[in-house]
Structures are given as C-alpha cells and as structure tokens.
mmCIF file of C-alpha atoms and ligand atoms in Angstrom:
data_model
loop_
_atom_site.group_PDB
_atom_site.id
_atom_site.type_symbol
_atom_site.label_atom_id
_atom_site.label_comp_id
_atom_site.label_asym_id
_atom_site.label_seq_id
_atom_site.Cartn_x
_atom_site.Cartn_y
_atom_site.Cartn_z
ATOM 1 C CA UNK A 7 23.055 -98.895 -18.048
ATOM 2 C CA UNK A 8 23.943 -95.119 -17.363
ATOM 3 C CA UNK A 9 22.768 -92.937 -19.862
ATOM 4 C CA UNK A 10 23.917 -88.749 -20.221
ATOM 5 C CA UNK A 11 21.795 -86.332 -20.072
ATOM 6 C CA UNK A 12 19.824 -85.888 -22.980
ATOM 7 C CA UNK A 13 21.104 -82.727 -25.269
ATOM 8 C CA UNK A 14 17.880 -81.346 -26.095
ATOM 9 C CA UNK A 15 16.788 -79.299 -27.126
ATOM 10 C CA UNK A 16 13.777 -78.896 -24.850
ATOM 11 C CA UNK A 17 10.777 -76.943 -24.921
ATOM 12 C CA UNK A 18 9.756 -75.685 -21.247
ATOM 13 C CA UNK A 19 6.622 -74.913 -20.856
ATOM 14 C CA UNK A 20 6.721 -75.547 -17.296
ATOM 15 C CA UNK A 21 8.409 -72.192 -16.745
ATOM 16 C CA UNK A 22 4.792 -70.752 -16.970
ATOM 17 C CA UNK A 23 4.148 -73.312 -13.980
ATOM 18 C CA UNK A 24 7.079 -71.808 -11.933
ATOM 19 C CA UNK A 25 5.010 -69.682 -9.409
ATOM 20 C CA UNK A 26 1.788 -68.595 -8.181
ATOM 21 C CA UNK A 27 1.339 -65.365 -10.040
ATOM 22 C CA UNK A 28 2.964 -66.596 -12.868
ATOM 23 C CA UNK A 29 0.216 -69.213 -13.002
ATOM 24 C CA UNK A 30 -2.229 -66.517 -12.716
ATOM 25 C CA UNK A 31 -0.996 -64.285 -15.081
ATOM 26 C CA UNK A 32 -1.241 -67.106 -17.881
ATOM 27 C CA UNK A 33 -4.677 -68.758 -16.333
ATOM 28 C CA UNK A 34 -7.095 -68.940 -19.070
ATOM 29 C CA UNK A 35 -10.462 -69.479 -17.506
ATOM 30 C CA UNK A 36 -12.133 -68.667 -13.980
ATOM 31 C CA UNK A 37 -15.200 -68.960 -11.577
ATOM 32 C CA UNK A 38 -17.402 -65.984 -10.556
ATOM 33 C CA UNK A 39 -20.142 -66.582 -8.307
ATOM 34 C CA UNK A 40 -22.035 -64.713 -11.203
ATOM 35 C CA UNK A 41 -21.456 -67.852 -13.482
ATOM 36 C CA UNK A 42 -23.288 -70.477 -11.733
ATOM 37 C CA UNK A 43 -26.909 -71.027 -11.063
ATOM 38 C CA UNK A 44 -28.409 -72.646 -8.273
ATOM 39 C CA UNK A 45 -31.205 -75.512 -8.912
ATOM 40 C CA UNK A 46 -33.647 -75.384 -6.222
ATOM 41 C CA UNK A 47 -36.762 -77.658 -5.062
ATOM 42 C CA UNK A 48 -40.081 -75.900 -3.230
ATOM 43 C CA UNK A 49 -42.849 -78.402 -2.185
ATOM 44 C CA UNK A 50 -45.978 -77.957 -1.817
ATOM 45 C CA UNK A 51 -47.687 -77.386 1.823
ATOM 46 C CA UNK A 52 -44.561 -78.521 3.973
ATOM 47 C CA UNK A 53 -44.522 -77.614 6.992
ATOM 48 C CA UNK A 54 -40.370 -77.928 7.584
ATOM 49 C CA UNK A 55 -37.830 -78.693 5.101
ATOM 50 C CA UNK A 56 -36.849 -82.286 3.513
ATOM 51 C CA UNK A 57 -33.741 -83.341 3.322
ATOM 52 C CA UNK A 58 -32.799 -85.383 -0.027
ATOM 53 C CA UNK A 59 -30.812 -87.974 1.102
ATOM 54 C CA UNK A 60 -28.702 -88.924 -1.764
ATOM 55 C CA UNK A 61 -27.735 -85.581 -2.029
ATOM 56 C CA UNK A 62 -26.416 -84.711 1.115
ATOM 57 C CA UNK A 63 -27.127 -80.999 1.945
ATOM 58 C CA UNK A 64 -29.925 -80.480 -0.750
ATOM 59 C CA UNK A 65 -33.790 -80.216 0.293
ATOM 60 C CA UNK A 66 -36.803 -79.909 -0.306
ATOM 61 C CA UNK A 67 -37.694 -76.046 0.774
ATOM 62 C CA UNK A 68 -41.107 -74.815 2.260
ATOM 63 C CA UNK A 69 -42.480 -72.039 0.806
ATOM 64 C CA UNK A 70 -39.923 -69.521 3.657
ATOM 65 C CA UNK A 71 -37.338 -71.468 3.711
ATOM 66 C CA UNK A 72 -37.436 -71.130 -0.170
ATOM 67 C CA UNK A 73 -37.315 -67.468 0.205
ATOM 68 C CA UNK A 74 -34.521 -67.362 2.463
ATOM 69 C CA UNK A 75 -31.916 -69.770 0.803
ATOM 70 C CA UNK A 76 -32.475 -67.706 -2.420
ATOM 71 C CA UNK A 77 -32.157 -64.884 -0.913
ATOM 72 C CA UNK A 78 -28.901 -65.721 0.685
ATOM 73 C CA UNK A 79 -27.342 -66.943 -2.848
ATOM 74 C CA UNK A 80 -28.962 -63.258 -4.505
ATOM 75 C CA UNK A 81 -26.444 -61.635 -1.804
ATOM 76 C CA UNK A 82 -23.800 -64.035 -2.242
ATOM 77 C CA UNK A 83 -24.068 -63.106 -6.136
ATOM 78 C CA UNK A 84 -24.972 -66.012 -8.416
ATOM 79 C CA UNK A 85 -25.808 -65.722 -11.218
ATOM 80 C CA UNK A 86 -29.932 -67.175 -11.181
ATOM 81 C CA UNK A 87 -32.005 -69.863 -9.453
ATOM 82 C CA UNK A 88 -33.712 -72.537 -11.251
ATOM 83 C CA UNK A 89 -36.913 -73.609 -9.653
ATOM 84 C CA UNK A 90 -38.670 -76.926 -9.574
ATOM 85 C CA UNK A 91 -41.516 -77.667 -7.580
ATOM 86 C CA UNK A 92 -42.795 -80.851 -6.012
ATOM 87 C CA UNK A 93 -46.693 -80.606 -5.845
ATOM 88 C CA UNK A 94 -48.731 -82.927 -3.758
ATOM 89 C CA UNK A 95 -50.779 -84.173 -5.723
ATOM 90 C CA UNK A 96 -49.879 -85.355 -9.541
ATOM 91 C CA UNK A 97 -52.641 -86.874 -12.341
ATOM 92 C CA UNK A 98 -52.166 -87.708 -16.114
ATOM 93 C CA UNK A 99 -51.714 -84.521 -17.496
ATOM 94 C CA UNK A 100 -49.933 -82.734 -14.774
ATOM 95 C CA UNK A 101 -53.002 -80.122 -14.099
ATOM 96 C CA UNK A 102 -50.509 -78.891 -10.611
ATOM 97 C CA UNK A 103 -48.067 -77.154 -13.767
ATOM 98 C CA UNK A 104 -50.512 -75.018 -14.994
ATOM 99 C CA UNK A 105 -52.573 -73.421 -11.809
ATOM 100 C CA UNK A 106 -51.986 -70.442 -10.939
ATOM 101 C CA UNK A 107 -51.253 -71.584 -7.490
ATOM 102 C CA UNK A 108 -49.541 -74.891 -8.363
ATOM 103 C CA UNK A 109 -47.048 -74.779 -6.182
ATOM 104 C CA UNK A 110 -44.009 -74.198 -9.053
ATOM 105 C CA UNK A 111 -45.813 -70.994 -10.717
ATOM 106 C CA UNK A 112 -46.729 -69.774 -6.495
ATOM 107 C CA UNK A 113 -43.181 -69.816 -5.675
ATOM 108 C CA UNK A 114 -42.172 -68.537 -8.752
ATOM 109 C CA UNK A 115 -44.348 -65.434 -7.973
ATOM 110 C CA UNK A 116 -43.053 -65.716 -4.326
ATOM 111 C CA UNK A 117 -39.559 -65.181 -5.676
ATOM 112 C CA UNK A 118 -40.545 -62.596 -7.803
ATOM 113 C CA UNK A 119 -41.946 -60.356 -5.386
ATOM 114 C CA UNK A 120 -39.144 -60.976 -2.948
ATOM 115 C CA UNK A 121 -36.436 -60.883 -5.507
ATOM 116 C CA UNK A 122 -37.343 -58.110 -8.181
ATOM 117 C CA UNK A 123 -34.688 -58.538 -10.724
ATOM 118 C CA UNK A 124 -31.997 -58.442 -8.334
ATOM 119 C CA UNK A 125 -31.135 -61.820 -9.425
ATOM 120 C CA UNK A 126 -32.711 -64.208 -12.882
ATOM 121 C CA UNK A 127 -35.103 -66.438 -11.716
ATOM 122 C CA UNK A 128 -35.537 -69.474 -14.093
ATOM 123 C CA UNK A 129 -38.238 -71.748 -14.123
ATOM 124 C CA UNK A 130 -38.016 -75.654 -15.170
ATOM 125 C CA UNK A 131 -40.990 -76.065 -18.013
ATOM 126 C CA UNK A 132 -41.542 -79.534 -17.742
ATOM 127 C CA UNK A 133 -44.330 -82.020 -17.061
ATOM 128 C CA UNK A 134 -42.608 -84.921 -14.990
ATOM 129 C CA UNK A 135 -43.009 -83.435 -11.686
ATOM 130 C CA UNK A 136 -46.629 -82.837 -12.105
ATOM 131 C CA UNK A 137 -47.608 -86.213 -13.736
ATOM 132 C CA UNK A 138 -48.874 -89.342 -11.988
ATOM 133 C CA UNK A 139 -46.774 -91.485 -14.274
ATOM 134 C CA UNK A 140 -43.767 -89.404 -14.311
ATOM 135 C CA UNK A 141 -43.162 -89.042 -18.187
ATOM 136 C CA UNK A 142 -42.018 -85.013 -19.112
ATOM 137 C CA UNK A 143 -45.512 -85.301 -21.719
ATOM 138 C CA UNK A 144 -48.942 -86.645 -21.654
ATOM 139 C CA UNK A 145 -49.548 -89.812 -23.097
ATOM 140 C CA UNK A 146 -51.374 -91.068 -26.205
ATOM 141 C CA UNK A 147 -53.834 -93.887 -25.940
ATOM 142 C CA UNK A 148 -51.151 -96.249 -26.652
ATOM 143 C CA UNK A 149 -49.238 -95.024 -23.317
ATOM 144 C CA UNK A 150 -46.724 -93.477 -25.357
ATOM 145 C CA UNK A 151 -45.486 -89.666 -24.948
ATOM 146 C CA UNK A 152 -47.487 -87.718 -27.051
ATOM 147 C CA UNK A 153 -45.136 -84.846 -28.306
ATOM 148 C CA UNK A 154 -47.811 -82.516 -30.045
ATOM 149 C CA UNK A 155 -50.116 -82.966 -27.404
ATOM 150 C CA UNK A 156 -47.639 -81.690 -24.764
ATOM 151 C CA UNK A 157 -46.709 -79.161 -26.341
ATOM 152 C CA UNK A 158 -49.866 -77.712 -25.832
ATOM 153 C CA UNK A 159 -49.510 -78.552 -22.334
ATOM 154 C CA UNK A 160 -45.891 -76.785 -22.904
ATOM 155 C CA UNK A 161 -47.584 -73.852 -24.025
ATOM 156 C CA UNK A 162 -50.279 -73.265 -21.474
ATOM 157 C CA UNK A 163 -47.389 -73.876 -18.280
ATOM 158 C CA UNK A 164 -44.872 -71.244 -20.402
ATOM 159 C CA UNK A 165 -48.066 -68.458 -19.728
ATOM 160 C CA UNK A 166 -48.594 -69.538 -15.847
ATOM 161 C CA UNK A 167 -44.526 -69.140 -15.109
ATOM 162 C CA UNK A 168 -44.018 -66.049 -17.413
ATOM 163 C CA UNK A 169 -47.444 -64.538 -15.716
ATOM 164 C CA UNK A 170 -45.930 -65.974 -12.133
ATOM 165 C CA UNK A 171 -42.865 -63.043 -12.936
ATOM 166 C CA UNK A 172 -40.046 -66.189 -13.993
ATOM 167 C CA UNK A 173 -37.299 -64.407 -16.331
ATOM 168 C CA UNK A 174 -36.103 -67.544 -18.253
ATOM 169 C CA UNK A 175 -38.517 -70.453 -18.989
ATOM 170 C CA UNK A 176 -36.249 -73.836 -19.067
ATOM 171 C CA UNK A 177 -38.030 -76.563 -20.994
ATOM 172 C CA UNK A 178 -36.559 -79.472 -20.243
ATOM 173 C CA UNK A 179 -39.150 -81.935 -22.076
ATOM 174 C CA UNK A 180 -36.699 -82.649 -24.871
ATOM 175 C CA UNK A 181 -40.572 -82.109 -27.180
ATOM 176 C CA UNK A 182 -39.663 -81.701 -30.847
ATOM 177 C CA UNK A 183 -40.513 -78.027 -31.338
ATOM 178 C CA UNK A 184 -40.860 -77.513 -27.866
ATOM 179 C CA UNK A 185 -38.903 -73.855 -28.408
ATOM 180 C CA UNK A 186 -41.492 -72.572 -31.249
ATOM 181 C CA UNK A 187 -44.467 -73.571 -29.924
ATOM 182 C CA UNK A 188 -43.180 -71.804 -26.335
ATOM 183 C CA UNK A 189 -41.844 -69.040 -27.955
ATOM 184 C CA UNK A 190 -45.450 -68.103 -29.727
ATOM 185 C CA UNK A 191 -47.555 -68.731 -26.992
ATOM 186 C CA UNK A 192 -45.431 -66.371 -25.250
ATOM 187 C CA UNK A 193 -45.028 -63.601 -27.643
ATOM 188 C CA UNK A 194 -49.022 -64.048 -28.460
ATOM 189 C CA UNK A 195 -49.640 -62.882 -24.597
ATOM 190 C CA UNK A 196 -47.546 -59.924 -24.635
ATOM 191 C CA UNK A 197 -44.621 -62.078 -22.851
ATOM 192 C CA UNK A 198 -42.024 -60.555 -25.749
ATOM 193 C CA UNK A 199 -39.358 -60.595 -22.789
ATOM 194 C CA UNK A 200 -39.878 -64.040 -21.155
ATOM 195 C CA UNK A 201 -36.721 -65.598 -22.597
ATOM 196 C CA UNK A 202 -35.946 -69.205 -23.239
ATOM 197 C CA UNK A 203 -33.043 -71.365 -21.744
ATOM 198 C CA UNK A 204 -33.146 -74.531 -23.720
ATOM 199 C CA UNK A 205 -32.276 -77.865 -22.359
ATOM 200 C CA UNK A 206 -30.977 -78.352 -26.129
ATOM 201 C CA UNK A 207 -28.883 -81.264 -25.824
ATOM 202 C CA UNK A 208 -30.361 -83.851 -22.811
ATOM 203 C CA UNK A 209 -29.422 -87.226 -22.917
ATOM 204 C CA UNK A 210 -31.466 -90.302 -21.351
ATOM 205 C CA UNK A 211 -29.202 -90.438 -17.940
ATOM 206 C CA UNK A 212 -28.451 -92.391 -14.946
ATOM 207 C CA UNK A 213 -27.181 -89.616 -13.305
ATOM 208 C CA UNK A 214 -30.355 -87.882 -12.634
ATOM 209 C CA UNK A 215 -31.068 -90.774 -10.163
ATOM 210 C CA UNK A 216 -31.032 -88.669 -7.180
ATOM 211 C CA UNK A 217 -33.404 -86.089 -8.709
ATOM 212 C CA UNK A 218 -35.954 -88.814 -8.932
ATOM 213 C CA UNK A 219 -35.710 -88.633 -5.255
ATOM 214 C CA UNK A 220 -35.473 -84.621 -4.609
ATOM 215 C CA UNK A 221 -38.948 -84.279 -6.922
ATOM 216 C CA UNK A 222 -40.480 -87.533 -5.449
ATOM 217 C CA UNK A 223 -40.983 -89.131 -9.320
ATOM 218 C CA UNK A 224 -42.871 -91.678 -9.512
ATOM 219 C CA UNK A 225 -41.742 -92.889 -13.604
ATOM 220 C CA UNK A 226 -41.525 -96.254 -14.202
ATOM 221 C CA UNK A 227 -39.705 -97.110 -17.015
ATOM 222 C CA UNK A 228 -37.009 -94.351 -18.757
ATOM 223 C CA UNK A 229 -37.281 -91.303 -21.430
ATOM 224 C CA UNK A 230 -35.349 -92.625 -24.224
ATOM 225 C CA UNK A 231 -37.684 -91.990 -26.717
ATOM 226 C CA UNK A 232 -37.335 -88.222 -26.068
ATOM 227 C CA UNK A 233 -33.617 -88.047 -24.258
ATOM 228 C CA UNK A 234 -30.638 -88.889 -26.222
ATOM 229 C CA UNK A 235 -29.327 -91.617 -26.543
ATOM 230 C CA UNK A 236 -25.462 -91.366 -24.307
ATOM 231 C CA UNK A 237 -23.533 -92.916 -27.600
ATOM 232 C CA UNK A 238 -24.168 -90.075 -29.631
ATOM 233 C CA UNK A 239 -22.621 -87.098 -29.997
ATOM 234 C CA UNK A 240 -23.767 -85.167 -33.996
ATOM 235 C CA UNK A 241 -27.486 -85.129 -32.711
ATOM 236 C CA UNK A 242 -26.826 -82.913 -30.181
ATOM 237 C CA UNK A 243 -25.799 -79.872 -33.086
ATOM 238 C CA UNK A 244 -29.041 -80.875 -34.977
ATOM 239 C CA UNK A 245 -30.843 -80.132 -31.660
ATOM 240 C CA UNK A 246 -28.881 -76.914 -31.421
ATOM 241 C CA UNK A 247 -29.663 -75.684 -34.798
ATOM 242 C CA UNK A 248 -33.342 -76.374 -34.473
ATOM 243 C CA UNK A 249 -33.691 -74.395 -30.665
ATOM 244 C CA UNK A 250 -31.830 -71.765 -32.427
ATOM 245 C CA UNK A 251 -34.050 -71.268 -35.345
ATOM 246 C CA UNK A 252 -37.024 -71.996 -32.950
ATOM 247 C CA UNK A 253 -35.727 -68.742 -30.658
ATOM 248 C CA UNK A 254 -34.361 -70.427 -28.048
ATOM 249 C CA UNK A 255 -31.941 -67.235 -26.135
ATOM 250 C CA UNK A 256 -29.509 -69.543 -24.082
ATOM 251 C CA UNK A 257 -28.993 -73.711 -24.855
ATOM 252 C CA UNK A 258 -28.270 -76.364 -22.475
ATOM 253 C CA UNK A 259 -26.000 -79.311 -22.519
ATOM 254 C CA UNK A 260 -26.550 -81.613 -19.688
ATOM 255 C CA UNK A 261 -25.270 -83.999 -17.829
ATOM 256 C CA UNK A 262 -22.073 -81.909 -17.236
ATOM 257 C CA UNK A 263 -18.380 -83.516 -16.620
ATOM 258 C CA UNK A 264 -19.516 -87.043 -18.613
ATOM 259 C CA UNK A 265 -20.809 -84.917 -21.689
ATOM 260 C CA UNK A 266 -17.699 -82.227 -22.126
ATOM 261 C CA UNK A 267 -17.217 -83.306 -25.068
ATOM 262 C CA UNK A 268 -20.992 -82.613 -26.542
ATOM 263 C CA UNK A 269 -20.652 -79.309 -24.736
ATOM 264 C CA UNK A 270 -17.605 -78.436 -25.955
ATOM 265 C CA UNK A 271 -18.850 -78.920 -29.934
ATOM 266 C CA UNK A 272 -22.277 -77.005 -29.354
ATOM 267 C CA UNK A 273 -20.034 -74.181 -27.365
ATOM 268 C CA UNK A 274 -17.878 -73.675 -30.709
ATOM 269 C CA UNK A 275 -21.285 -73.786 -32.767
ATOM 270 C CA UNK A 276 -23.353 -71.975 -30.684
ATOM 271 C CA UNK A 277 -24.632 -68.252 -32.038
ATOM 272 C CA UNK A 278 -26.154 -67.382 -28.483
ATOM 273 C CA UNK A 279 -24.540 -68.477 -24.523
ATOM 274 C CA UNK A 280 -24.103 -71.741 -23.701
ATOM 275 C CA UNK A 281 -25.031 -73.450 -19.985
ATOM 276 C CA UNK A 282 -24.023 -77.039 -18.612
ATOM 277 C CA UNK A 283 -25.814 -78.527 -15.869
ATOM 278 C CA UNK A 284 -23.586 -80.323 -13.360
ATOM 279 C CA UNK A 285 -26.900 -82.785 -12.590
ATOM 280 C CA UNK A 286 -27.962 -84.442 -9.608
ATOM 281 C CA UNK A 287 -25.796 -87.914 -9.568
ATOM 282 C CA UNK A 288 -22.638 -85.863 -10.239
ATOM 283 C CA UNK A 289 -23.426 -84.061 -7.197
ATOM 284 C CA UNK A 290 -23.907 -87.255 -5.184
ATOM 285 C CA UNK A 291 -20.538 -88.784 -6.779
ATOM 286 C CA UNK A 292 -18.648 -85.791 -5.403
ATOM 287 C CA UNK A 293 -20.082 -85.798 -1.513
ATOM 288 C CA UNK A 294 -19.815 -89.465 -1.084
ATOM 289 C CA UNK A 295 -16.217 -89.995 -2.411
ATOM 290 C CA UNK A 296 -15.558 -86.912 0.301
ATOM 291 C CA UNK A 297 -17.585 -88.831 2.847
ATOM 292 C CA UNK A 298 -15.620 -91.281 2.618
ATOM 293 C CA UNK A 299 -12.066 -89.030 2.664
ATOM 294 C CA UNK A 300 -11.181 -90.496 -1.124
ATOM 295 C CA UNK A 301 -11.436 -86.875 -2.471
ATOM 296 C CA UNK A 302 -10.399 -83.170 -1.399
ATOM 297 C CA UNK A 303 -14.042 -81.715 -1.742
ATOM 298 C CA UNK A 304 -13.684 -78.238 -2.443
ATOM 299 C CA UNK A 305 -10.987 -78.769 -4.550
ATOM 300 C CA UNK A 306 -12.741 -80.888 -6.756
ATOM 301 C CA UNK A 307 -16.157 -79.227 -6.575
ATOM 302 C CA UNK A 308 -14.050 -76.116 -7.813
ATOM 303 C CA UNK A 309 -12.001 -77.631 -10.578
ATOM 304 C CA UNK A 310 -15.710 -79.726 -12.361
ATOM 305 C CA UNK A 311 -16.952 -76.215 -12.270
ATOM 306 C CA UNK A 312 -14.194 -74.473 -13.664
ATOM 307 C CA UNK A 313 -14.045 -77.744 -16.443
ATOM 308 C CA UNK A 314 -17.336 -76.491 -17.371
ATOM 309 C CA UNK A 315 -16.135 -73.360 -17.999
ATOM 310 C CA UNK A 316 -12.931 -74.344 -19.928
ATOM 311 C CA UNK A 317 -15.067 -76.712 -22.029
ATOM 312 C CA UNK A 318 -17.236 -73.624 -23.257
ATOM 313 C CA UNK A 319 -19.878 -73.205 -20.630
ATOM 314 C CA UNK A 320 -21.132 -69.591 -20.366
ATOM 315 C CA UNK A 321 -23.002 -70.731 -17.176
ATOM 316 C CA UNK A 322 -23.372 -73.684 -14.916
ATOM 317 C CA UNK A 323 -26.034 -75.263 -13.010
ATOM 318 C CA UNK A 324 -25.022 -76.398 -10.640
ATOM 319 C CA UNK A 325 -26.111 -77.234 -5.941
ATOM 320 C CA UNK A 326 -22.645 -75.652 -5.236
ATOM 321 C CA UNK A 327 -23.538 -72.508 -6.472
ATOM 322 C CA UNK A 328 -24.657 -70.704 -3.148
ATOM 323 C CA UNK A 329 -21.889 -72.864 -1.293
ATOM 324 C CA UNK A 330 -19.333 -71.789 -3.928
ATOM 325 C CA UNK A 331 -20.730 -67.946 -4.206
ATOM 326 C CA UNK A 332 -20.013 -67.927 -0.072
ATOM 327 C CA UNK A 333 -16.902 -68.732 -0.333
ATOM 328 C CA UNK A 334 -15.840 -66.630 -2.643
ATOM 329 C CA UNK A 335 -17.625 -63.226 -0.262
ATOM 330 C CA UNK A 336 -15.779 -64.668 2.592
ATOM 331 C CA UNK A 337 -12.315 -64.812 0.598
ATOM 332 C CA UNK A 338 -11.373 -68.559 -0.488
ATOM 333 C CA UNK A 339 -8.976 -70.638 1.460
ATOM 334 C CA UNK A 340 -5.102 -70.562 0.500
ATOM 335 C CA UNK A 341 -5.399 -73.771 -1.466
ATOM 336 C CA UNK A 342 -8.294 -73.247 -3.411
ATOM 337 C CA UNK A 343 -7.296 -69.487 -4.669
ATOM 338 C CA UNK A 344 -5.469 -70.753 -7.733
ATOM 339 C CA UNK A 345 -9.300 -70.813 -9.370
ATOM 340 C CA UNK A 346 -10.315 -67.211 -8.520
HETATM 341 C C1 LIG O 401 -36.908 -82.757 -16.005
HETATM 342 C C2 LIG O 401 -35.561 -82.599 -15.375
HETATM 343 C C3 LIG O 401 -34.733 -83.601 -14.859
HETATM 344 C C4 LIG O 401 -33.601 -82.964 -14.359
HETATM 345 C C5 LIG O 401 -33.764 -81.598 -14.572
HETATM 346 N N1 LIG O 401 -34.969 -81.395 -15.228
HETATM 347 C C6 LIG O 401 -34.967 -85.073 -14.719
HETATM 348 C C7 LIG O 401 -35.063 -85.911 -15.916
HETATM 349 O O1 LIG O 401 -34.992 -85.466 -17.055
HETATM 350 O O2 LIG O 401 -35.255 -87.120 -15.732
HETATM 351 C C8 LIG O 401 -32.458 -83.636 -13.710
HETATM 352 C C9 LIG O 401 -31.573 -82.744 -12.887
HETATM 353 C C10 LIG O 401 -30.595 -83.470 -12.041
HETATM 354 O O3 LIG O 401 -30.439 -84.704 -12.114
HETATM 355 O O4 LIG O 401 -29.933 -82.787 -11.250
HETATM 356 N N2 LIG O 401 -37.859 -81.941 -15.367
#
C-alpha cells in the first residue's frame, strides 16, 4: 500500500545539522588540550623503557625518558600529568611510598625541577604499587585492609609528594576519611597549597586490568571492600559529600565511558570541578578494536573524550592526552575538526 506524504506538521531540528559551521555555531561542548591529563608510569632503576603490552603505546618510563615525554605534553599544552611509580622492591606496608627517594616522590621532584609550574603535576597517593600484596592499605592481623591504619600511611606519603614539589595529591585508596586525615597532615606541615584531587567515586573494576600490568601488581584477590560496588549508583553522592566536607579541591569519577551516568549526577552536585578518568582497559578496548580495523581510532578516541566532557567532566584523565594535545598544535585532520 502507497501512502501520501504525511501533512505534518514537523519539527526540524536537523536544519541545525545542515552544514559545517552551522554545526559549529550550535556545538555545545569541546576538547582543549588544556582539559585532559596525562597518566604516566616511572620505574625504578630502568635502564630503557618498558613497553605495557596491553596497552599498546604506553610504558614504563626511566627516570629521562620520564622527563622528556612530560615535557613534550607541557609544550603540547595539557592540562597536568599524573604520576605513578613502579618501585623495585615492594613489602607489607609499602615503605618505597614514603622515602624520600622512592622512586614516585624522586620523580615527582624530578618533574618539579624540570617543570616549575609550567604545567600541574599530580601525584597518585596510594599504597598498591608499593605493597607486596597489592591491596591500596596495610593489612590488619586478620589480612584484611586496615582503613585507620592506612591512613596513617596516607598521611605520611601526602608529606613525601607535597615535600617532592607535586601540586595535586590524588588518593586513590577509596580509605574512609582518606581526604581529612590528608588534608591535616598537610596543612599541619605548612603544605596549605598542596591541593587534593579526590578519586571520590571508584568502583571495584575490571577495566583496570591492564594497569595491573603497567605497575607490575602483584594483588591477589580484588578491592571490593573499599571500591564500589558497579550496581550502584546513590553511593557515589554520599562519597561526594563526605570528600567535600573533608576538603577535597577537585573529585574523581572513574572508570569513564561505563560510569557516565555516576559522573554525570556528581557533575550536577558537585560545589568544586569535576574529573573522569578514561582508565586503563578502556584504553586497551579502543587500540585493539583499531588493530583490528573494526573502529576509526581517532575518531573515536576524540568523541569518549569529548563524552566526558558533555557528561560534566571538567577534566579527563586520560593516555591520549599528549597524542590528542599534538594533534591539536599540528592542526587536526579534516575529519576530526568537527570536535575542536
Ligand atoms: C590505584 C589506582 C588504580 C588505577 C589508578 N589508581 C588501580 C586500582 O585501583 O586497582 C587504575 C587506572 C587505570 O586502570 O588506568 N593506585
């Protein structure tokens, strides 16, 4: 059967769609090189660089090589680094977080010196690359994370990377008053202007998988007695609210693209800037569907970013961002303009 056309009326809104600059005059969100920060691994006395092999053009720096790739992304403009180191040797409490020339609070100082404040350099605050058994704490007798006993471990690696010169401490730990207890060992020291970048709302994930790998971890078992749990979604605004009251300056939602939705309720309830960390597996998703030709790669690497951003990310975390910042200097391909 032939039907006529239908009378209408219509609604176009694809007349916004017509054309290039139309599309740009209406475009609501966009990328700067400024917005993303690069996550970066230094290990301790390497003598070349490591790749990570499920994340295909990551590594493991040295020391130089350290200082040269973050160099390069200062110039190219991003936004920060965030460092983790991968020391080489671990024990129970994680002593390699807290030495002044463990290798995370030595490159930190590296940086520093290099770097001034031409660009932020963040610093993760966690335990799990330090510790024999992996865990983001030390453990109780029972072998269970002991969350007021790391957070005086917290509190004595917050002093080495704020003395080190970092100028955002990133606890990652997911420690019940993790923020307060930082936050007072800092001020107590004169450290007033070390701020805090709160991994506020972490969840238990399989997509850090291939970070296991890039910091060599060693944890049996999982963290979902202190990670959330992936089916819920309110207790990520009771974490906010608490790292908000604790003093935390910047909060964290990660994973990225599988957690929009978390990140898009703490963006609207957020008092202070929101990040997203586009995490390891994500990463590893996106280079082997290109591998394998399934997937345009810049074209998707640029649209998860800019989701972040649409979704209510101030700033994203993210191993494209010197890759991304570089393309931007050098002027972005025809096809990939649309997200300037
Ligand atoms: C903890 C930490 C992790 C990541 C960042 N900080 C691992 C974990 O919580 O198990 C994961 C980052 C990624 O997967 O890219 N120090």
């Amino acid at each position: 059967m032939t039907l006529p056309p239908f009378p209408g009326p219509i609604d176009r809104p694809r007349r916004l769609r017509a054309g290039g600059a139309l599309r740009s005059l209406v475009r609501e969100h966009t990328l700067r090189p400024a917005d993303l920060v690069l996550p970066m691994f230094v290990r301790e006395g390497a003598q070349e660089n490591r790749p990570v092999s499920s994340m295909p053009g990551v590594e493991q720096h040295t020391m130089d090589s350290l200082v040269r790739a973050a160099t390069e992304a200062t110039e190219r403009g991003v936004g920060g680094i965030m460092l983790f180191g991968v020391p080489e040797t671990k024990n129970a409490i994680g002593s390699g977080a807290t030495a002044d020339d463990g290798i995370l609070n030595a490159a930190l100082a590296r940086l520093r010196a290099e770097l001034g404040d031409a660009t932020v350099i963040m610093a993760d605050l966690c335990l799990d690359e330090f510790t024999d058994h992996g865990h983001c704490g030390v453990l109780d007798a029972a072998g269970r994370v002991d969350n007021d006993a790391t957070l005086v471990r917290y509190r004595e690696m917050a002093l080495a990377q704020a003395e080190a010169g970092a100028h955002l401490l990133g606890p990652s730990g997911m420690m019940d008053g993790q923020i307060a207890a930082i936050r007072d060992a800092l001020d107590g020291a004169g450290h007033e202007e070390t701020a805090l970048f709160a991994y506020t709302a972490k969840y238990a994930s399989a997509f850090y998988g291939p970070f296991r790998e890039a910091v060599d971890s060693t944890l049996q078992g999982d963290r979902r007695t202190y990670q959330q749990d992936p089916a819920n979604g309110r207790e990520a605004l009771r974490e906010l609210a608490l790292d908000v009251a604790e003093g935390a300056d910047l909060v964290m939602v990660k994973p990225g693209l599988p957690y929009l939705d978390v990140l898009a309720e703490v963006a609207a309830a957020s008092p202070v800037p929101v990040g997203a960390y586009q995490v390891s597996g994500e990463y590893a998703m996106i280079e082997a569907a290109a591998a394998n030709g399934w997937i345009d790669r810049d074209r998707t690497v640029l649209e998860s970013l800019l989701a972040f951003r649409r979704a209510g990310a101030r700033t994203v975390l993210t191993y494209y961002a010197s890759e991304v910042a570089g393309w931007y200097r050098d002027g972005l391909p025809a096809h990939l303009r649309e997200f300037l």
